[in-house]
Coordinates of C-alpha atoms in Angstrom, one line a residue:
Chain A
M1 CA 56.7 93.1 120.3
H2 CA 54.0 94.4 118.0
R3 CA 54.3 95.4 114.4
G4 CA 52.8 98.4 113.0
D5 CA 53.8 101.0 115.6
D6 CA 56.1 103.7 114.6
T7 CA 58.8 102.8 117.1
A8 CA 60.8 100.4 115.0
K9 CA 64.1 99.5 116.5
L10 CA 65.6 98.7 113.3
E11 CA 64.4 99.6 109.9
I12 CA 65.5 98.4 106.6
A13 CA 64.4 100.8 103.9
G14 CA 64.8 99.7 100.3
I15 CA 68.2 98.1 100.8
S16 CA 69.5 96.5 97.6
K17 CA 72.9 95.2 96.6
T18 CA 74.4 94.5 93.2
F19 CA 78.0 93.2 92.9
E20 CA 79.9 94.8 90.0
T21 CA 83.0 93.2 88.7
P22 CA 84.7 94.9 85.9
G23 CA 84.3 92.8 82.6
K24 CA 81.5 90.7 84.0
P25 CA 77.8 91.2 84.0
P26 CA 76.6 92.7 87.4
V27 CA 75.2 90.2 89.8
A28 CA 72.1 91.3 91.8
A29 CA 72.3 89.8 95.2
L30 CA 69.6 91.6 97.0
G31 CA 66.4 93.2 95.5
A32 CA 64.8 96.0 97.5
I33 CA 64.2 94.8 101.0
D34 CA 61.9 96.8 103.3
A35 CA 61.5 95.6 106.9
R36 CA 61.1 96.8 110.3
I37 CA 61.8 95.1 113.6
A38 CA 60.2 96.2 116.9
P39 CA 62.2 96.7 120.1
G40 CA 62.9 93.5 121.9
E41 CA 61.7 91.4 118.9
F42 CA 63.3 88.2 117.9
V43 CA 63.2 87.7 114.1
C44 CA 64.6 84.8 112.1
L45 CA 65.7 85.0 108.6
V46 CA 65.4 81.9 106.5
G47 CA 65.9 81.3 102.8
P48 CA 67.8 79.2 100.1
S49 CA 71.5 79.3 100.3
G50 CA 73.1 82.2 98.2
C51 CA 70.0 84.4 98.6
G52 CA 72.0 87.2 100.2
K53 CA 71.2 86.8 103.8
S54 CA 74.8 87.3 105.0
T55 CA 75.1 90.2 102.6
L56 CA 72.1 91.9 104.2
F57 CA 73.8 91.3 107.6
N58 CA 77.0 92.8 106.4
I59 CA 75.1 95.8 105.2
I60 CA 73.3 96.3 108.4
A61 CA 76.5 95.9 110.4
G62 CA 78.1 98.6 108.1
L63 CA 80.8 96.2 106.7
E64 CA 79.5 96.3 103.1
Q65 CA 78.0 99.2 101.2
A66 CA 74.4 98.9 99.9
S67 CA 73.8 99.8 96.3
S68 CA 70.7 101.7 97.4
G69 CA 68.5 102.2 100.4
A70 CA 69.1 103.0 104.2
V71 CA 69.3 101.4 107.5
L72 CA 67.8 103.1 110.4
C73 CA 68.2 102.4 114.0
D74 CA 65.9 104.1 116.4
G75 CA 64.7 106.3 113.6
S76 CA 68.1 107.8 112.7
E77 CA 70.2 106.8 109.7
V78 CA 73.1 104.4 110.3
T79 CA 73.8 103.2 106.8
G80 CA 77.4 102.1 106.4
K81 CA 78.2 102.7 110.1
T82 CA 80.0 100.1 112.1
G83 CA 79.6 99.5 115.8
V84 CA 75.8 100.2 115.9
V85 CA 74.8 96.6 116.2
G86 CA 76.4 93.5 117.6
Y87 CA 77.3 90.9 115.0
Q88 CA 78.1 87.4 115.2
L89 CA 79.1 84.8 112.4
Q90 CA 78.6 81.2 112.2
K91 CA 82.4 80.8 113.1
D92 CA 82.8 81.7 116.7
L93 CA 85.9 83.9 115.7
L94 CA 87.5 83.8 119.1
L95 CA 91.0 85.0 118.9
P96 CA 93.1 81.7 119.5
W97 CA 95.9 83.5 121.3
R98 CA 93.6 85.1 123.8
T99 CA 92.2 83.4 126.9
V100 CA 88.3 83.1 127.2
L101 CA 88.1 86.1 129.5
D102 CA 90.3 88.2 127.2
N103 CA 88.1 87.2 124.2
I104 CA 85.0 88.2 125.9
I105 CA 86.2 91.6 126.9
L106 CA 87.5 92.4 123.4
G107 CA 84.6 94.7 122.5
M108 CA 85.0 96.5 125.8
E109 CA 88.7 96.8 125.2
L110 CA 88.2 98.4 121.8
R111 CA 86.0 101.0 123.5
N112 CA 89.0 101.7 125.6
V113 CA 87.7 100.3 128.9
P114 CA 90.7 99.3 131.0
K115 CA 91.5 95.6 130.8
R116 CA 91.5 95.1 134.3
E117 CA 88.3 96.8 134.9
A118 CA 86.6 95.0 132.0
R119 CA 87.9 91.6 133.4
A120 CA 86.5 92.4 136.9
Q121 CA 83.1 93.3 135.3
V122 CA 82.9 90.1 133.3
L123 CA 84.1 87.6 135.6
P124 CA 80.9 87.2 137.8
L125 CA 78.8 86.8 134.6
L126 CA 80.7 83.8 133.4
A127 CA 78.5 81.3 135.4
R128 CA 75.4 82.4 133.5
Y129 CA 77.1 81.5 130.3
G130 CA 78.3 78.0 131.6
L131 CA 81.9 79.2 131.5
A132 CA 82.8 79.6 135.1
G133 CA 86.2 78.2 135.8
F134 CA 87.2 78.4 132.1
E135 CA 88.2 82.1 132.1
N136 CA 91.9 81.4 131.7
N137 CA 91.5 78.6 129.1
Y138 CA 92.4 79.1 125.5
P139 CA 89.6 78.6 123.0
S140 CA 91.5 75.5 121.6
T141 CA 90.5 73.6 124.7
L142 CA 86.8 74.3 124.7
S143 CA 84.0 72.5 123.2
G144 CA 82.1 74.0 120.3
G145 CA 79.1 74.8 122.4
M146 CA 81.3 76.7 125.0
R147 CA 83.1 78.5 122.3
Q148 CA 79.7 79.8 120.9
R149 CA 78.6 80.9 124.3
A150 CA 81.9 82.7 124.8
A151 CA 81.4 84.4 121.4
L152 CA 77.8 85.2 122.2
M153 CA 78.9 86.6 125.5
R154 CA 81.4 88.8 123.7
T155 CA 78.6 90.0 121.3
L156 CA 76.1 90.7 124.1
L157 CA 78.6 92.5 126.3
Y158 CA 79.5 94.8 123.4
D159 CA 76.1 96.1 124.7
K160 CA 74.2 97.1 121.6
D161 CA 70.4 96.9 121.5
V162 CA 70.3 95.0 118.2
I163 CA 72.1 91.8 117.8
L164 CA 72.7 90.1 114.4
L165 CA 73.4 86.4 114.7
D166 CA 74.5 84.6 111.4
E167 CA 73.9 80.9 111.9
P168 CA 75.6 80.8 115.2
F169 CA 74.6 77.2 116.0
G170 CA 75.2 75.9 112.5
A171 CA 78.3 74.1 113.2
L172 CA 77.0 72.4 116.5
D173 CA 75.7 68.8 117.0
A174 CA 72.0 68.5 117.3
Q175 CA 72.0 67.9 121.2
T176 CA 74.2 70.9 121.9
R177 CA 72.2 72.9 119.5
A178 CA 68.9 72.3 121.2
L179 CA 70.4 73.2 124.5
M180 CA 71.9 76.3 123.1
Q181 CA 68.5 77.4 121.6
E182 CA 66.8 77.2 124.9
W183 CA 69.7 79.0 126.6
L184 CA 69.7 81.7 124.0
L185 CA 66.0 82.3 124.6
S186 CA 66.4 82.6 128.3
V187 CA 69.4 85.0 127.9
W188 CA 67.4 87.1 125.4
A189 CA 64.4 87.2 127.6
E190 CA 66.5 88.7 130.4
S191 CA 68.3 91.1 128.2
G192 CA 65.6 92.7 126.2
K193 CA 67.7 92.8 123.2
T194 CA 66.4 92.9 119.7
I195 CA 67.7 89.9 117.8
L196 CA 67.9 89.2 113.9
F197 CA 69.0 85.6 113.4
I198 CA 69.9 83.7 110.3
T199 CA 69.4 80.0 110.0
H200 CA 68.8 77.3 107.4
D201 CA 66.8 75.3 109.9
V202 CA 63.2 76.0 109.7
E203 CA 62.6 74.2 113.1
E204 CA 65.2 76.4 114.6
A205 CA 63.6 79.5 113.3
L206 CA 60.0 78.8 114.5
F207 CA 61.3 77.7 117.8
L208 CA 63.2 80.9 118.6
A209 CA 61.4 83.6 116.7
D210 CA 58.5 86.0 117.2
R211 CA 58.4 86.4 113.5
V212 CA 60.0 84.6 110.6
W213 CA 61.1 86.4 107.4
I214 CA 61.3 84.1 104.3
M215 CA 63.8 85.3 101.7
S216 CA 63.3 84.4 98.0
A217 CA 66.1 83.1 95.7
R218 CA 68.7 85.5 94.3
P219 CA 68.2 88.4 94.0
G220 CA 66.9 88.1 97.6
I221 CA 63.7 90.0 98.6
L222 CA 61.5 89.3 101.6
K223 CA 59.0 86.9 100.1
A224 CA 56.8 86.4 103.1
Q225 CA 56.7 87.4 106.8
L226 CA 55.0 85.0 109.2
D227 CA 54.1 85.5 112.8
V228 CA 54.8 82.9 115.3
P229 CA 52.1 83.2 117.9
I230 CA 53.4 80.3 120.1
A231 CA 53.4 81.0 123.8
R232 CA 56.7 81.5 125.7
P233 CA 58.7 80.0 127.4
R234 CA 59.0 77.4 124.7
T235 CA 60.4 73.9 125.4
Q236 CA 61.2 70.8 123.6
D237 CA 57.4 70.0 123.9
T238 CA 56.8 73.0 121.6
L239 CA 58.3 71.1 118.8
V240 CA 55.5 68.6 118.6
D241 CA 52.8 71.2 119.2
P242 CA 50.1 70.8 116.4
Q243 CA 50.2 74.6 115.8
F244 CA 54.1 74.5 115.5
I245 CA 53.9 71.7 113.1
A246 CA 51.3 73.4 110.9
L247 CA 53.5 76.6 110.9
K248 CA 56.5 74.3 109.9
R249 CA 54.7 72.9 107.0
Q250 CA 53.7 76.3 105.7
V251 CA 57.3 77.7 105.9
L252 CA 58.7 74.5 104.4
T253 CA 56.4 74.7 101.5
Q254 CA 57.5 78.3 100.7
I255 CA 61.2 77.6 101.2
R256 CA 61.1 74.5 99.0
E257 CA 59.8 76.5 96.3
E258 CA 62.5 79.1 96.5
S259 CA 65.2 76.5 96.8
R260 CA 64.0 74.8 93.7
R261 CA 64.1 78.1 91.9
A262 CA 67.6 78.8 93.2
F263 CA 68.6 75.3 92.2
E264 CA 67.3 75.7 88.8
T265 CA 68.7 79.1 87.9
R266 CA 72.2 77.9 89.0
Chain B
M1 CA 106.1 54.6 137.6
P2 CA 107.5 51.4 135.9
S3 CA 105.4 50.8 132.8
K4 CA 105.8 49.5 129.2
R5 CA 106.3 53.0 128.1
G6 CA 109.0 53.5 130.7
N7 CA 110.8 50.4 129.7
A8 CA 110.6 51.4 126.0
D9 CA 112.2 54.7 127.0
T10 CA 115.0 52.9 128.8
V11 CA 115.8 50.9 125.7
V12 CA 115.9 54.0 123.5
V13 CA 118.3 55.7 125.8
A14 CA 120.5 52.6 126.1
G15 CA 120.4 52.3 122.3
R16 CA 121.5 55.8 121.8
I17 CA 124.5 55.4 124.3
A18 CA 125.4 52.1 122.5
V19 CA 125.6 54.0 119.2
V20 CA 128.0 56.6 120.6
V21 CA 130.1 53.8 122.3
V22 CA 130.1 51.7 119.1
V23 CA 131.1 54.6 116.7
F24 CA 133.8 56.1 118.9
G25 CA 135.1 52.6 120.0
A26 CA 135.4 51.4 116.5
W27 CA 137.1 54.7 115.4
E28 CA 139.5 54.5 118.3
G29 CA 140.2 50.8 117.6
L30 CA 140.7 51.2 113.9
V31 CA 143.2 54.1 114.4
R32 CA 145.2 52.0 117.0
A33 CA 145.1 49.0 114.8
G34 CA 146.6 51.2 112.1
V35 CA 143.7 50.8 109.7
L36 CA 142.8 54.4 109.7
P37 CA 145.7 56.9 109.5
V38 CA 145.4 59.3 112.5
F39 CA 146.7 62.1 110.4
F40 CA 143.5 62.2 108.4
F41 CA 141.0 61.1 110.9
G42 CA 142.1 62.1 114.3
Q43 CA 141.7 59.8 117.3
P44 CA 138.9 60.0 119.9
S45 CA 141.1 59.6 123.0
V46 CA 143.4 62.5 121.8
I47 CA 140.3 64.6 120.9
A48 CA 138.9 64.1 124.3
A49 CA 142.4 65.0 126.0
K50 CA 142.7 68.1 123.8
A51 CA 139.1 69.2 124.4
Y52 CA 139.9 68.9 128.2
A53 CA 143.0 70.8 127.9
Y54 CA 141.3 73.7 125.9
L55 CA 138.6 73.8 128.5
L56 CA 141.2 74.3 131.2
D57 CA 143.1 77.0 129.5
G58 CA 139.7 78.9 128.6
S59 CA 140.3 79.0 124.9
L60 CA 137.5 76.7 124.1
L61 CA 134.9 78.6 126.0
H62 CA 136.1 81.8 124.6
N63 CA 135.7 80.5 121.1
C64 CA 132.3 79.2 121.9
W65 CA 131.3 82.5 123.5
V66 CA 132.3 84.6 120.4
T67 CA 130.4 82.3 118.1
I68 CA 127.3 82.2 120.3
S69 CA 127.3 85.9 120.8
E70 CA 127.6 86.6 117.2
T71 CA 124.8 84.3 116.5
V72 CA 122.4 85.5 119.0
I73 CA 122.9 89.2 118.4
G74 CA 122.5 88.7 114.6
F75 CA 119.5 86.6 115.3
V76 CA 117.7 89.0 117.7
A77 CA 118.5 92.0 115.6
G78 CA 117.5 90.3 112.4
M79 CA 114.2 89.1 113.8
L80 CA 113.2 92.4 115.2
L81 CA 114.0 94.5 112.1
G82 CA 112.6 91.8 109.8
S83 CA 109.5 91.5 111.7
V84 CA 108.8 95.2 111.9
L85 CA 109.5 95.6 108.1
G86 CA 107.3 92.7 107.2
L87 CA 104.4 93.6 109.5
S88 CA 104.5 97.3 108.4
M89 CA 103.6 96.0 104.8
W90 CA 100.2 95.0 106.0
F91 CA 99.2 98.8 106.0
S92 CA 99.6 99.5 102.3
R93 CA 99.0 96.9 99.7
P94 CA 100.4 99.0 96.9
A95 CA 103.6 99.6 98.8
A96 CA 103.8 96.0 99.6
R97 CA 103.5 95.1 95.9
I98 CA 106.2 97.5 95.1
V99 CA 108.6 96.0 97.5
E100 CA 107.6 92.3 97.0
P101 CA 109.8 91.4 94.0
F102 CA 112.9 93.0 95.5
L103 CA 112.3 91.1 98.7
V104 CA 111.9 87.8 96.8
M105 CA 115.1 88.4 94.8
F106 CA 117.0 89.3 98.1
N107 CA 115.5 86.2 99.7
A108 CA 116.6 83.9 96.9
T109 CA 120.2 85.2 96.9
P110 CA 122.6 83.4 99.2
K111 CA 123.4 86.1 101.7
I112 CA 126.9 84.7 102.2
A113 CA 127.7 86.4 99.0
L114 CA 127.6 89.6 100.9
A115 CA 130.6 88.7 103.0
P116 CA 133.3 90.2 100.8
M117 CA 131.5 93.5 100.9
L118 CA 130.9 93.2 104.7
V119 CA 134.6 92.8 105.1
L120 CA 135.2 95.9 103.1
Y121 CA 132.7 97.9 105.2
L122 CA 133.4 96.5 108.6
G123 CA 136.9 95.0 108.4
I124 CA 137.8 91.6 109.9
T125 CA 135.8 92.5 113.0
Y126 CA 133.4 90.8 115.3
W127 CA 130.7 93.0 113.9
M128 CA 131.3 91.7 110.4
K129 CA 130.2 88.2 111.5
V130 CA 127.3 89.7 113.4
A131 CA 126.3 91.6 110.2
L132 CA 126.4 88.4 108.1
S133 CA 124.5 86.5 110.6
F134 CA 121.9 89.4 110.7
S135 CA 121.6 89.8 107.0
V136 CA 120.5 86.1 106.7
V137 CA 117.9 86.2 109.4
V138 CA 116.5 89.7 108.5
V139 CA 115.4 88.7 105.1
I140 CA 113.7 85.5 106.3
A141 CA 112.0 87.2 109.2
W142 CA 110.8 90.0 106.8
M143 CA 109.4 87.4 104.4
V144 CA 107.8 85.4 107.0
A145 CA 106.3 88.4 108.7
Y146 CA 104.9 89.6 105.3
E147 CA 103.4 86.2 104.5
G148 CA 101.9 86.1 107.9
S149 CA 100.3 89.4 107.6
R150 CA 98.7 88.4 104.3
A151 CA 97.4 85.2 106.0
V152 CA 95.5 86.8 108.7
D153 CA 92.0 85.4 109.0
S154 CA 89.9 88.0 107.1
D155 CA 86.9 87.0 109.2
L156 CA 88.8 88.1 112.3
V157 CA 89.5 91.4 110.7
R158 CA 85.9 91.7 109.7
L159 CA 84.9 91.0 113.3
L160 CA 87.1 93.7 114.7
Y161 CA 85.8 96.2 112.2
S162 CA 82.1 95.2 113.1
L163 CA 83.2 96.0 116.8
S164 CA 84.1 99.5 115.3
A165 CA 87.8 99.0 115.8
S166 CA 90.3 101.5 114.2
R167 CA 92.9 100.3 111.7
W168 CA 95.5 100.6 114.3
Q169 CA 93.4 98.4 116.7
V170 CA 93.0 95.7 114.0
F171 CA 96.8 95.8 113.5
T172 CA 97.6 95.4 117.2
K173 CA 94.9 93.1 118.3
V174 CA 94.7 90.8 115.3
V175 CA 97.5 91.2 112.7
V176 CA 100.5 91.4 115.1
P177 CA 99.6 88.5 117.3
S178 CA 98.5 86.2 114.4
C179 CA 101.8 87.1 112.6
L180 CA 103.7 86.5 115.8
S181 CA 102.9 82.8 115.7
W182 CA 104.5 82.6 112.2
I183 CA 107.5 84.6 113.3
I184 CA 108.0 82.4 116.3
S185 CA 107.6 79.3 114.3
S186 CA 110.5 80.4 112.1
F187 CA 112.8 80.8 115.2
R188 CA 114.2 77.4 114.8
L189 CA 115.0 77.8 111.2
C190 CA 116.5 81.2 111.7
I191 CA 118.7 80.3 114.6
G192 CA 120.3 77.7 112.3
F193 CA 120.8 80.2 109.6
S194 CA 122.2 82.7 112.0
L195 CA 124.8 80.3 113.2
T196 CA 125.8 79.4 109.7
G197 CA 126.3 83.1 108.9
A198 CA 128.5 83.5 112.0
V199 CA 130.6 80.4 111.3
V200 CA 131.0 81.2 107.6
G201 CA 132.0 84.7 108.6
E202 CA 134.6 83.3 110.9
F203 CA 135.8 81.1 108.1
I204 CA 136.4 84.1 105.9
S205 CA 138.6 86.0 108.3
A206 CA 138.8 86.1 112.1
N207 CA 140.9 85.4 115.1
A208 CA 138.4 83.9 117.4
G209 CA 135.3 81.7 117.4
L210 CA 134.7 78.1 116.5
G211 CA 134.5 78.8 112.8
W212 CA 137.9 80.3 112.9
F213 CA 139.3 77.5 115.2
I214 CA 138.1 74.8 112.8
N215 CA 139.3 76.5 109.7
F216 CA 142.7 77.3 111.4
S217 CA 143.2 73.8 112.7
S218 CA 142.4 72.4 109.3
S219 CA 144.9 74.5 107.6
V220 CA 147.6 73.2 109.8
Y221 CA 146.4 69.6 109.5
E222 CA 145.5 69.2 113.1
L223 CA 142.5 66.9 112.7
N224 CA 142.1 66.4 116.4
D225 CA 141.7 70.1 116.8
V226 CA 139.2 70.2 113.9
W227 CA 137.1 67.6 115.7
V228 CA 137.2 69.5 118.9
G229 CA 135.8 72.5 117.2
L230 CA 133.3 70.4 115.2
L231 CA 131.9 68.6 118.2
S232 CA 131.7 71.8 120.2
L233 CA 129.8 73.3 117.4
M234 CA 127.3 70.4 117.4
I235 CA 126.7 70.9 121.1
L236 CA 126.4 74.6 120.7
A237 CA 123.9 74.2 117.8
T238 CA 121.9 71.7 119.9
V239 CA 121.7 74.0 122.9
L240 CA 120.6 76.9 120.8
N241 CA 117.9 74.8 119.2
L242 CA 116.6 73.5 122.6
G243 CA 116.6 77.2 123.9
V244 CA 114.6 78.4 121.0
D245 CA 112.4 75.4 121.2
R246 CA 111.5 76.2 124.7
I247 CA 110.8 79.9 124.0
E248 CA 108.6 78.8 121.1
R249 CA 106.6 76.4 123.2
R250 CA 106.0 79.0 125.9
L251 CA 104.9 81.7 123.5
L252 CA 102.7 79.5 121.6
A253 CA 101.0 77.8 124.6
W254 CA 97.7 78.9 123.3
R255 CA 97.9 76.4 120.4
G256 CA 97.1 73.8 123.1
A257 CA 98.9 70.6 123.9
T258 CA 97.7 68.5 121.0

């Protein structure tokens, strides 16, 4: 969990993105972004809306092409490759016609693991995700928190070392959200995964992360990186820790500046 | 359990029975009093007696069976082929755009207009009616499956690609199931059209089926027989609808009870 060593799990090397539409001036969405994430690290990405956070995720996940630059995982280039990282969006994107269990095994199914085997493997794990007894329910019958846990379980069971989470708790109410954050931290601690997490919520970012990346207004670049040297495990008490509050003030100041710039150039 | 709700249901059922009794009673009474000429309107008691007689001699069931089987074969075949054609358009946007205007034109055309040509090709046969019923359904199913394939949630597709799915996997795991809910939802509409196709086909030329029976009875001014055919058709249509409804509810159970 330290920066500066040469064993970056994920490296973003000079990634930029310009959207070209014929007949219109090109839109620069991402400036050149250089960043590294250590194995097992939890990094939160915050920034004003429209700064290209999701574009960056799409590029890392291989769903969108970068205009320049490269993505490296464990030192080898994976630019434009899908299936290298686990990726989850704000919407839980459970397939409504599949039961919870069959949604969770989707990733395994796509890797041609026989359905029966995948189900047997997943079933004992449901309790850890608070989904025991709901395996045969359809997503439409679950609460928002449960749906997110099912989606997260699908992402984690896809079993990639790096997980990208794009505002996964954005649509949840404050209570559920706080519980989900603590739960995510405990799952992460057990799994040893490397997580890159987008959020609008500075408090959420500081609560979860080892490190917070602050992005600028469009074209997005990494404006600042901030270590969060707060001891783990973190609890609700962490939120009123003076050190936490000082960090929060620092981040908020930077974000506000960028949000104003984004607002004024719109 | 006796409750307010239960009582309300009883009232509704009683009301429905009352509607039937009043309508048929008034009809019978007015005919007997000589207000309505029986020649033009028929008479419920005679209609019932005739229906009973046709049930006993087997002709009514035979006619029902002919119409039902034409309808169901046309429906199933049309649904299958139409769905396959519509879904396959997902694979190639350019191909879909080439086909689209022709599909729209064909969809806008009353398929009944094909009947004379079908008679020419297939003769006055059973399969002519099946073909007519099929031609109505296939275009609707094609259209619905195509529109469904265009309405697939692009985020779900993106999710599958992020999980490194192949194009074929995206098709089978997301496009087909998500279109199926559209296709299944069109069942009720299509079974109605399919029945219309079969009955109109029988009107044109046939020697069996409810459409033929109604048309024939009407041409010989047997209004009581026309009513037997018409009421049988109503019952038949309702049964088909209920059947389709049940299939739809079972297949779309994932949508939840609400």
